[in-house]
Coordinates of C-alpha atoms and ligand atoms in Angstrom, one line a residue:
M1291 CA -31.6 -10.2 -42.0
R1292 CA -30.2 -7.0 -43.4
S1293 CA -26.5 -6.3 -42.9
Q1294 CA -26.0 -3.9 -40.0
N1295 CA -23.5 -2.1 -42.2
V1296 CA -26.3 -0.7 -44.3
T1297 CA -27.9 0.6 -41.1
I1298 CA -24.7 2.2 -40.0
K1299 CA -24.2 3.9 -43.3
Q1300 CA -27.7 5.3 -43.6
F1301 CA -28.2 6.2 -40.0
P1302 CA -26.5 9.0 -38.2
F1303 CA -27.6 8.2 -34.7
M1304 CA -25.0 5.6 -34.2
N1305 CA -22.3 5.0 -31.7
S1306 CA -23.1 8.1 -29.8
F1307 CA -24.3 6.1 -26.8
K1308 CA -21.8 7.0 -24.1
N1309 CA -21.8 3.7 -22.2
S1310 CA -21.9 1.3 -25.1
I1311 CA -19.7 0.3 -27.9
C1312 CA -22.2 0.4 -30.7
M1313 CA -25.9 0.7 -30.4
P1314 CA -27.7 1.0 -33.7
H1315 CA -31.0 2.6 -33.0
F1316 CA -33.4 4.9 -34.7
V1317 CA -34.2 7.4 -32.0
T1318 CA -33.6 11.0 -32.9
H1319 CA -34.4 12.6 -29.6
L1320 CA -36.7 12.8 -26.6
E1321 CA -39.5 15.3 -26.7
S1322 CA -41.5 17.0 -23.9
A1323 CA -45.2 16.0 -24.3
I1324 CA -46.3 19.2 -22.8
D1325 CA -44.3 21.8 -24.8
G1326 CA -42.3 20.0 -27.5
T1327 CA -38.9 20.8 -26.0
Q1328 CA -36.3 18.5 -27.5
L1329 CA -34.0 16.6 -25.1
E1330 CA -31.0 14.4 -25.7
F1331 CA -31.6 10.7 -25.8
E1332 CA -28.6 8.8 -24.6
T1333 CA -28.5 10.3 -21.2
I1334 CA -30.7 9.9 -18.1
Q1335 CA -33.9 11.9 -18.5
T1336 CA -37.0 12.1 -16.3
L1337 CA -39.8 14.7 -16.6
H1338 CA -39.8 18.1 -18.3
E1339 CA -41.8 20.8 -16.5
G1340 CA -43.2 18.0 -14.4
R1341 CA -44.6 16.2 -17.4
P1342 CA -43.6 13.1 -19.4
L1343 CA -41.4 12.7 -22.5
W1344 CA -41.9 11.0 -25.8
V1345 CA -39.3 9.0 -27.5
K1346 CA -39.1 10.2 -31.2
Y1347 CA -37.8 8.1 -34.0
D1348 CA -36.6 8.7 -37.6
L1349 CA -39.5 6.7 -39.0
N1350 CA -38.2 7.0 -42.6
A1351 CA -35.0 5.3 -41.5
V1352 CA -37.0 2.7 -39.6
K1353 CA -39.1 2.0 -42.7
A1354 CA -36.0 1.6 -44.8
N1355 CA -34.5 -0.9 -42.4
M1356 CA -37.5 -3.0 -41.3
D1357 CA -40.1 -4.9 -43.2
K1358 CA -43.1 -6.9 -42.4
N1359 CA -41.6 -10.2 -43.6
T1360 CA -38.5 -9.9 -41.6
V1361 CA -40.5 -9.1 -38.5
A1362 CA -42.8 -12.1 -39.1
K1363 CA -39.8 -14.4 -39.1
R1364 CA -38.4 -13.2 -35.8
E1365 CA -38.9 -14.7 -32.3
P1366 CA -42.5 -14.1 -31.1
T1367 CA -41.6 -11.7 -28.3
M1368 CA -42.0 -8.0 -27.8
W1369 CA -38.4 -7.4 -29.0
R1370 CA -39.3 -8.4 -32.6
Y1371 CA -40.2 -4.7 -33.3
R1372 CA -36.7 -3.7 -32.2
E1373 CA -36.2 -0.9 -34.8
L1374 CA -39.2 0.8 -33.3
L1375 CA -37.8 0.5 -29.8
P1376 CA -35.3 2.6 -27.9
T1377 CA -33.0 -0.4 -27.6
G1378 CA -32.7 -0.6 -31.3
T1379 CA -30.9 -3.6 -32.8
D1380 CA -28.7 -3.9 -29.8
R1381 CA -29.1 -7.1 -27.9
I1382 CA -28.6 -6.6 -24.2
E1383 CA -32.2 -6.6 -23.2
V1384 CA -33.2 -7.6 -19.7
T1385 CA -35.8 -10.3 -20.3
L1386 CA -37.9 -13.0 -18.8
G1387 CA -39.2 -14.1 -22.2
E1388 CA -42.0 -11.5 -23.0
G1389 CA -43.9 -13.6 -25.5
M1390 CA -46.6 -12.3 -27.9
T1391 CA -49.9 -12.6 -26.2
P1392 CA -52.9 -14.3 -27.9
V1393 CA -56.0 -12.6 -29.2
L1394 CA -58.8 -14.9 -28.0
Q1395 CA -62.2 -14.9 -29.7
C1396 CA -65.0 -14.5 -27.1
P1397 CA -68.2 -15.8 -28.8
T1398 CA -70.1 -16.6 -25.6
L1399 CA -69.4 -13.3 -23.8
G1400 CA -70.0 -11.6 -27.2
K1401 CA -73.4 -13.1 -27.5
Q1402 CA -74.3 -12.0 -23.9
L1403 CA -73.4 -8.5 -25.0
G1404 CA -74.9 -8.6 -28.4
L1405 CA -71.6 -8.5 -30.3
K1406 CA -70.5 -10.8 -33.1
N1407 CA -66.8 -9.9 -33.1
L1408 CA -65.5 -9.6 -29.6
S1409 CA -62.0 -10.7 -28.6
V1410 CA -59.7 -10.4 -25.6
K1411 CA -56.0 -9.8 -26.0
D1412 CA -54.7 -11.8 -23.1
E1413 CA -51.8 -10.0 -21.4
S1414 CA -52.2 -12.1 -18.3
Q1415 CA -49.9 -14.7 -20.1
L1416 CA -46.9 -12.4 -19.7
P1417 CA -44.1 -13.0 -17.1
T1418 CA -45.3 -11.7 -13.7
G1419 CA -48.9 -12.2 -14.9
S1420 CA -49.6 -8.7 -16.2
F1421 CA -48.8 -6.3 -19.1
K1422 CA -46.6 -4.4 -16.6
S1423 CA -43.8 -6.7 -17.7
R1424 CA -43.6 -5.0 -21.1
G1425 CA -43.0 -1.6 -19.5
Q1426 CA -40.6 -2.8 -16.9
A1427 CA -38.6 -5.0 -19.3
M1428 CA -38.0 -1.9 -21.4
A1429 CA -37.5 0.6 -18.6
I1430 CA -35.1 -1.6 -16.7
T1431 CA -33.2 -2.5 -19.9
M1432 CA -32.7 1.2 -20.6
A1433 CA -31.8 2.0 -17.0
K1434 CA -29.2 -0.7 -17.2
K1435 CA -27.7 0.7 -20.4
L1436 CA -27.6 4.1 -18.7
G1437 CA -25.6 2.7 -15.8
I1438 CA -28.3 2.9 -13.2
K1439 CA -27.8 0.5 -10.3
R1440 CA -30.6 1.2 -7.9
V1441 CA -34.3 1.8 -8.7
A1442 CA -37.5 2.6 -6.7
I1443 CA -41.2 2.6 -7.5
P1444 CA -44.5 3.4 -6.0
T1445 CA -47.1 0.9 -7.0
A1446 CA -50.9 0.2 -6.9
G1447 CA -50.2 -3.5 -7.5
N1448 CA -48.7 -5.2 -10.5
A1449 CA -46.0 -2.7 -11.4
G1450 CA -44.1 -3.3 -8.2
G1451 CA -43.8 -7.1 -8.8
A1452 CA -42.8 -6.6 -12.4
M1453 CA -40.2 -4.0 -11.5
A1454 CA -38.7 -6.2 -8.8
A1455 CA -38.4 -9.1 -11.1
Y1456 CA -36.7 -7.2 -13.9
A1457 CA -34.4 -5.3 -11.6
T1458 CA -33.3 -8.5 -10.1
R1459 CA -32.8 -9.9 -13.5
A1460 CA -30.6 -6.9 -14.3
G1461 CA -28.6 -7.2 -11.1
M1462 CA -30.0 -4.0 -9.7
E1463 CA -31.1 -3.1 -6.2
S1464 CA -34.8 -2.3 -6.0
F1465 CA -37.3 -0.7 -3.6
V1466 CA -41.1 -0.9 -3.8
F1467 CA -43.6 1.2 -1.9
M1468 CA -47.2 0.3 -1.9
P1469 CA -50.5 1.2 -0.1
E1470 CA -51.0 -1.2 2.8
D1471 CA -54.3 -2.4 1.3
T1472 CA -52.6 -3.4 -2.0
P1473 CA -53.8 -7.0 -3.0
I1474 CA -51.9 -9.5 -0.9
V1475 CA -50.3 -11.3 -3.9
N1476 CA -48.8 -8.0 -5.1
Q1477 CA -47.3 -7.4 -1.7
Y1478 CA -45.6 -10.7 -1.6
E1479 CA -44.5 -11.0 -5.2
A1480 CA -42.4 -7.8 -5.0
Y1481 CA -40.7 -9.2 -1.9
F1482 CA -40.1 -12.6 -3.3
F1483 CA -38.7 -11.2 -6.6
G1484 CA -36.0 -9.5 -4.5
A1485 CA -37.2 -5.9 -3.8
S1486 CA -37.0 -4.2 -0.5
T1487 CA -40.8 -3.9 -0.1
Y1488 CA -42.7 -1.5 2.1
L1489 CA -46.4 -1.1 3.0
V1490 CA -47.4 2.6 3.4
N1491 CA -50.5 3.9 5.2
G1492 CA -51.5 6.1 2.2
L1493 CA -52.4 6.0 -1.5
I1494 CA -50.1 5.5 -4.5
N1495 CA -49.4 9.2 -4.8
D1496 CA -48.2 9.2 -1.1
C1497 CA -45.9 6.4 -2.1
G1498 CA -44.8 8.4 -5.1
K1499 CA -43.8 11.3 -2.8
L1500 CA -41.7 8.9 -0.7
V1501 CA -39.8 7.9 -3.8
R1502 CA -39.3 11.5 -4.7
D1503 CA -38.3 12.6 -1.2
G1504 CA -35.8 9.7 -0.8
K1505 CA -34.1 10.3 -4.1
E1506 CA -31.1 12.3 -2.8
K1507 CA -30.6 10.3 0.4
M1508 CA -31.1 6.9 -1.2
N1509 CA -29.6 7.6 -4.6
W1510 CA -32.2 5.7 -6.5
F1511 CA -33.7 6.2 -9.9
D1512 CA -37.5 6.8 -10.0
I1513 CA -39.3 4.3 -12.2
S1514 CA -42.8 5.7 -11.5
T1515 CA -45.3 5.6 -14.3
L1516 CA -44.3 8.0 -17.0
K1517 CA -41.5 9.5 -15.0
E1518 CA -39.0 7.9 -17.2
P1519 CA -39.6 7.8 -21.0
Y1520 CA -39.3 4.0 -21.7
R1521 CA -42.2 2.3 -20.1
I1522 CA -44.4 3.8 -22.8
E1523 CA -42.2 2.2 -25.4
G1524 CA -42.5 -1.2 -23.8
K1525 CA -46.2 -0.9 -23.6
K1526 CA -46.3 0.3 -27.2
T1527 CA -45.5 -3.2 -28.2
M1528 CA -49.1 -4.2 -27.3
G1529 CA -50.3 -2.0 -30.2
L1530 CA -47.6 -3.2 -32.6
E1531 CA -48.5 -6.8 -31.8
L1532 CA -52.2 -6.2 -32.1
A1533 CA -51.6 -4.6 -35.5
E1534 CA -49.6 -7.5 -36.7
Q1535 CA -52.1 -10.0 -35.3
F1536 CA -54.9 -8.2 -37.1
D1537 CA -53.0 -8.3 -40.4
W1538 CA -52.2 -4.6 -40.2
K1539 CA -55.8 -3.6 -40.2
L1540 CA -56.8 -2.4 -36.8
P1541 CA -60.1 -3.3 -34.9
D1542 CA -62.9 -0.7 -34.7
V1543 CA -62.9 -0.3 -30.9
I1544 CA -60.4 -1.0 -28.2
L1545 CA -61.3 -1.0 -24.5
Y1546 CA -58.5 -0.4 -22.1
P1547 CA -58.7 -0.2 -18.3
T1548 CA -56.9 3.0 -17.3
G1549 CA -54.8 3.8 -14.2
G1550 CA -51.7 5.9 -15.0
G1551 CA -52.4 5.5 -18.7
T1552 CA -49.2 4.2 -20.1
G1553 CA -50.9 1.3 -21.9
L1554 CA -53.4 3.4 -23.8
I1555 CA -50.9 6.1 -24.5
G1556 CA -48.3 3.6 -25.7
M1557 CA -50.8 1.8 -28.0
W1558 CA -52.0 5.0 -29.6
K1559 CA -48.3 6.0 -30.2
A1560 CA -47.8 2.6 -31.8
F1561 CA -50.7 3.0 -34.2
N1562 CA -49.6 6.5 -35.2
E1563 CA -46.1 5.4 -35.9
L1564 CA -47.3 2.5 -38.0
R1565 CA -49.6 4.8 -39.9
E1566 CA -46.8 7.3 -40.5
M1567 CA -44.7 4.4 -41.8
G1568 CA -47.4 3.4 -44.2
W1569 CA -47.7 0.0 -42.5
L1570 CA -51.4 0.0 -41.9
D1571 CA -53.5 -1.5 -44.7
S1572 CA -56.6 0.5 -43.7
E1573 CA -57.3 4.1 -42.8
N1574 CA -59.5 2.9 -40.0
M1575 CA -58.0 3.8 -36.7
P1576 CA -59.7 2.3 -33.6
R1577 CA -61.8 4.3 -31.3
M1578 CA -60.0 4.1 -27.9
I1579 CA -62.1 3.7 -24.8
S1580 CA -60.5 4.5 -21.5
V1581 CA -62.3 2.6 -18.8
Q1582 CA -62.2 3.4 -15.0
S1583 CA -64.3 2.5 -12.0
D1584 CA -66.6 5.2 -10.5
G1585 CA -64.5 4.6 -7.3
C1586 CA -61.6 6.3 -9.0
C1587 CA -62.3 8.1 -12.3
P1588 CA -60.3 11.3 -12.7
I1589 CA -59.8 10.7 -16.4
S1590 CA -63.5 10.1 -17.3
D1591 CA -64.5 13.1 -15.1
A1592 CA -62.1 15.3 -17.1
F1593 CA -63.4 13.9 -20.3
E1594 CA -67.0 14.7 -19.4
K1595 CA -66.0 18.2 -18.5
G1596 CA -64.2 18.6 -21.8
E1597 CA -60.9 19.3 -20.0
R1598 CA -57.4 18.3 -21.0
F1599 CA -56.1 18.0 -17.4
A1600 CA -57.7 16.0 -14.6
D1601 CA -58.4 17.0 -11.1
P1602 CA -57.1 14.7 -8.3
F1603 CA -59.8 12.2 -7.4
Q1604 CA -60.8 12.3 -3.8
N1605 CA -61.2 9.1 -1.7
A1606 CA -60.1 6.8 -4.4
K1607 CA -61.4 3.3 -3.7
T1608 CA -61.7 0.3 -6.0
I1609 CA -61.0 -3.4 -5.9
A1610 CA -59.5 -3.1 -9.3
S1611 CA -56.2 -1.9 -7.8
G1612 CA -54.6 -1.1 -11.1
L1613 CA -57.3 1.6 -11.6
R1614 CA -56.6 3.2 -8.2
V1615 CA -54.6 6.1 -9.5
P1616 CA -56.1 9.4 -8.3
V1617 CA -53.5 11.6 -10.0
A1618 CA -51.9 10.8 -13.4
V1619 CA -49.0 12.9 -14.7
G1620 CA -49.9 11.8 -18.2
D1621 CA -53.6 12.8 -17.9
F1622 CA -53.5 15.0 -21.0
M1623 CA -51.8 12.3 -23.0
I1624 CA -54.6 9.9 -22.2
L1625 CA -57.3 12.4 -23.0
D1626 CA -55.6 13.6 -26.2
A1627 CA -55.4 10.0 -27.5
V1628 CA -59.0 9.2 -26.6
K1629 CA -60.2 12.4 -28.3
E1630 CA -58.0 12.0 -31.4
S1631 CA -59.3 8.5 -31.8
G1632 CA -63.0 9.5 -31.6
G1633 CA -63.3 7.4 -28.5
R1634 CA -64.4 8.0 -24.9
A1635 CA -63.4 7.9 -21.3
M1636 CA -65.9 6.2 -19.2
A1637 CA -66.5 5.1 -15.6
V1638 CA -68.5 2.1 -14.6
S1639 CA -70.1 1.0 -11.3
E1640 CA -67.6 -0.2 -8.7
D1641 CA -70.3 -2.4 -7.2
K1642 CA -70.6 -4.5 -10.3
I1643 CA -66.9 -5.2 -11.0
T1644 CA -66.8 -8.6 -9.2
A1645 CA -70.0 -9.7 -11.0
W1646 CA -68.5 -8.7 -14.4
T1647 CA -65.3 -10.6 -13.6
K1648 CA -67.3 -13.7 -12.8
Q1649 CA -69.4 -13.3 -15.9
A1650 CA -66.5 -13.0 -18.3
C1651 CA -64.2 -15.6 -16.7
S1652 CA -67.0 -18.2 -16.5
A1653 CA -68.2 -17.4 -20.1
E1654 CA -64.8 -17.8 -21.7
G1655 CA -62.4 -19.5 -19.3
I1656 CA -60.0 -16.5 -19.6
S1657 CA -58.4 -15.3 -16.5
L1658 CA -59.8 -11.7 -16.7
C1659 CA -58.6 -9.3 -14.0
P1660 CA -61.1 -7.0 -12.3
E1661 CA -59.6 -4.0 -14.2
S1662 CA -60.5 -5.5 -17.5
A1663 CA -63.9 -6.7 -16.2
A1664 CA -64.7 -3.0 -15.9
C1665 CA -64.4 -3.0 -19.7
V1666 CA -67.2 -5.6 -19.9
G1667 CA -69.4 -3.1 -17.9
A1668 CA -68.4 -0.3 -20.3
L1669 CA -69.3 -2.5 -23.3
E1670 CA -72.7 -3.2 -21.8
Q1671 CA -73.4 0.5 -21.6
L1672 CA -72.0 1.2 -25.1
R1673 CA -74.3 -1.5 -26.5
D1674 CA -77.3 0.0 -24.7
E1675 CA -76.5 3.4 -26.1
K1676 CA -75.9 1.8 -29.6
W1677 CA -72.5 3.5 -29.6
V1678 CA -71.0 0.3 -30.7
G1679 CA -72.7 -1.9 -33.4
E1680 CA -73.3 -5.6 -33.3
D1681 CA -70.8 -6.2 -36.2
D1682 CA -68.0 -3.9 -34.8
N1683 CA -64.7 -5.6 -34.3
I1684 CA -64.0 -5.1 -30.6
V1685 CA -60.9 -5.9 -28.5
I1686 CA -60.8 -5.8 -24.7
F1687 CA -57.3 -5.8 -23.2
N1688 CA -56.9 -8.2 -20.4
T1689 CA -54.2 -6.4 -18.5
G1690 CA -53.5 -9.1 -15.9
G1691 CA -54.5 -12.5 -14.5
L1692 CA -57.4 -12.9 -12.0
Q1693 CA -55.3 -15.3 -9.8
K1694 CA -53.5 -12.3 -8.2
Y1695 CA -56.8 -10.9 -6.8
V1696 CA -57.6 -13.4 -4.1
E1697 CA -59.6 -10.6 -2.3
V1698 CA -61.9 -10.3 -5.3
M1699 CA -62.2 -14.1 -5.8
E1700 CA -63.0 -14.9 -2.2
T1701 CA -66.2 -17.0 -2.3
E1702 CA -67.9 -19.4 0.1
L1703 CA -68.0 -22.7 -1.7
P1704 CA -70.4 -25.5 -0.9
R1705 CA -68.9 -28.3 1.1
I1706 CA -69.2 -32.0 1.0
D1707 CA -69.2 -33.9 4.3
L1708 CA -67.8 -37.4 3.7
S1709 CA -69.2 -38.7 7.0
Q1710 CA -72.7 -38.2 5.6
P1711 CA -74.4 -40.0 2.7
I1712 CA -74.0 -37.8 -0.5
D1713 CA -77.1 -36.1 -1.7
W1714 CA -76.6 -36.3 -5.5
T1715 CA -79.7 -34.2 -6.1
S1716 CA -78.0 -31.2 -4.6
I1717 CA -74.9 -31.4 -6.8
Ligands
PLP2496 C1 -51.4 -1.0 -14.0 C2 -52.6 -1.7 -14.4 C3 -53.7 -1.1 -15.1 C4 -53.6 0.3 -15.5 O1 -52.6 0.5 -16.5 P1 -52.1 1.9 -17.0 O2 -51.4 1.6 -18.3 O3 -51.2 2.4 -16.0 O4 -53.3 2.8 -17.2 C5 -54.7 -1.9 -15.5 N1 -54.8 -3.2 -15.2 C6 -53.9 -3.8 -14.5 C7 -54.1 -5.3 -14.2 C8 -52.8 -3.1 -14.1 O5 -51.8 -3.8 -13.4

């Protein structure tokens, strides 16, 4: 490892963190995504003009202090890219061991879809069973550094459990508000991981309003999707990891199930930062496909209308609970990323999500969540349209594990009655 003294000499953004002794990081400032206004980093920030913030780095300094060989030798966790993260080289992360997730080849599912190079990046193997762990590990780590002691979140499912787990890990008090028809496992995991957990007779945006309205009275910090700047940075590690696993040459097409959009936005930010640093060995940037269910598809509706901002989606309903986000504050960030990449935002049939889930899980033995099964449907359509070619290198992100969705999995299984002779011909 390089001596930190070198970093300290070269890098001006040192020691300015008010609550810490020394935090060598490469962040220059925060920047409003809507109008470019620059804001100070080492202080609590939320939205600007109601819209999210980017974390901006001195990428030249990162490049001078980080190299691929050093990264390759580090622990295989999301923290191995620390120079490109707001935590910098400081080591007080709040962690449950966020290991690198595997890229699994899918020859059987690929064959069914007429694709030779299909793989799944399996985020279900993270702590709390979904990629939400990456965002929450980072958001809670930064909240802790900033002295926050109480956090609250509205959730459609997995974010609540992840936030509860990391808040507990950090010694913070946490509050989770979710629609009363949130998958049962998500309801209980938040509670078991130590959050004060409430069921609300409304949608996620109603829960969001509760968190906003309670802010003064309850003195909590709002960890809602994109309302603080660091969840994106945590999710960015999906993109950094993918690039490293693909030997710094990115795949042709990435399919991503989209709710609030942090995953897709974060990944696109990662690719751009790597490109700017000259770390990518090919000019080829992937086409990003944002996938939603036609039961809740504000982003694909806006994409089809050629608009940069999405209208609220009425009567949002989908069994893929992570996609049930009728209003996204980062809508324009998702749509900008999709367009810049030459990709698309699509909606697939809600009625087929369970069938696609079964198809993919039984073809590959991967625990594919219904959100990611929607990506299988999208691929079917993209193949029919010949928008993707047989030889394209394609990656579906499996954002979570199927086991959490007992409502989707519920199936009548055949029974064996031991008091009767067994009919082997029927087995
Ligand atoms: C939250 C969630 C999504 C949507 O992710 P965003 O990054 O918010 O768009 C997709 N799948 C699962 C399983 C989720 O929990």
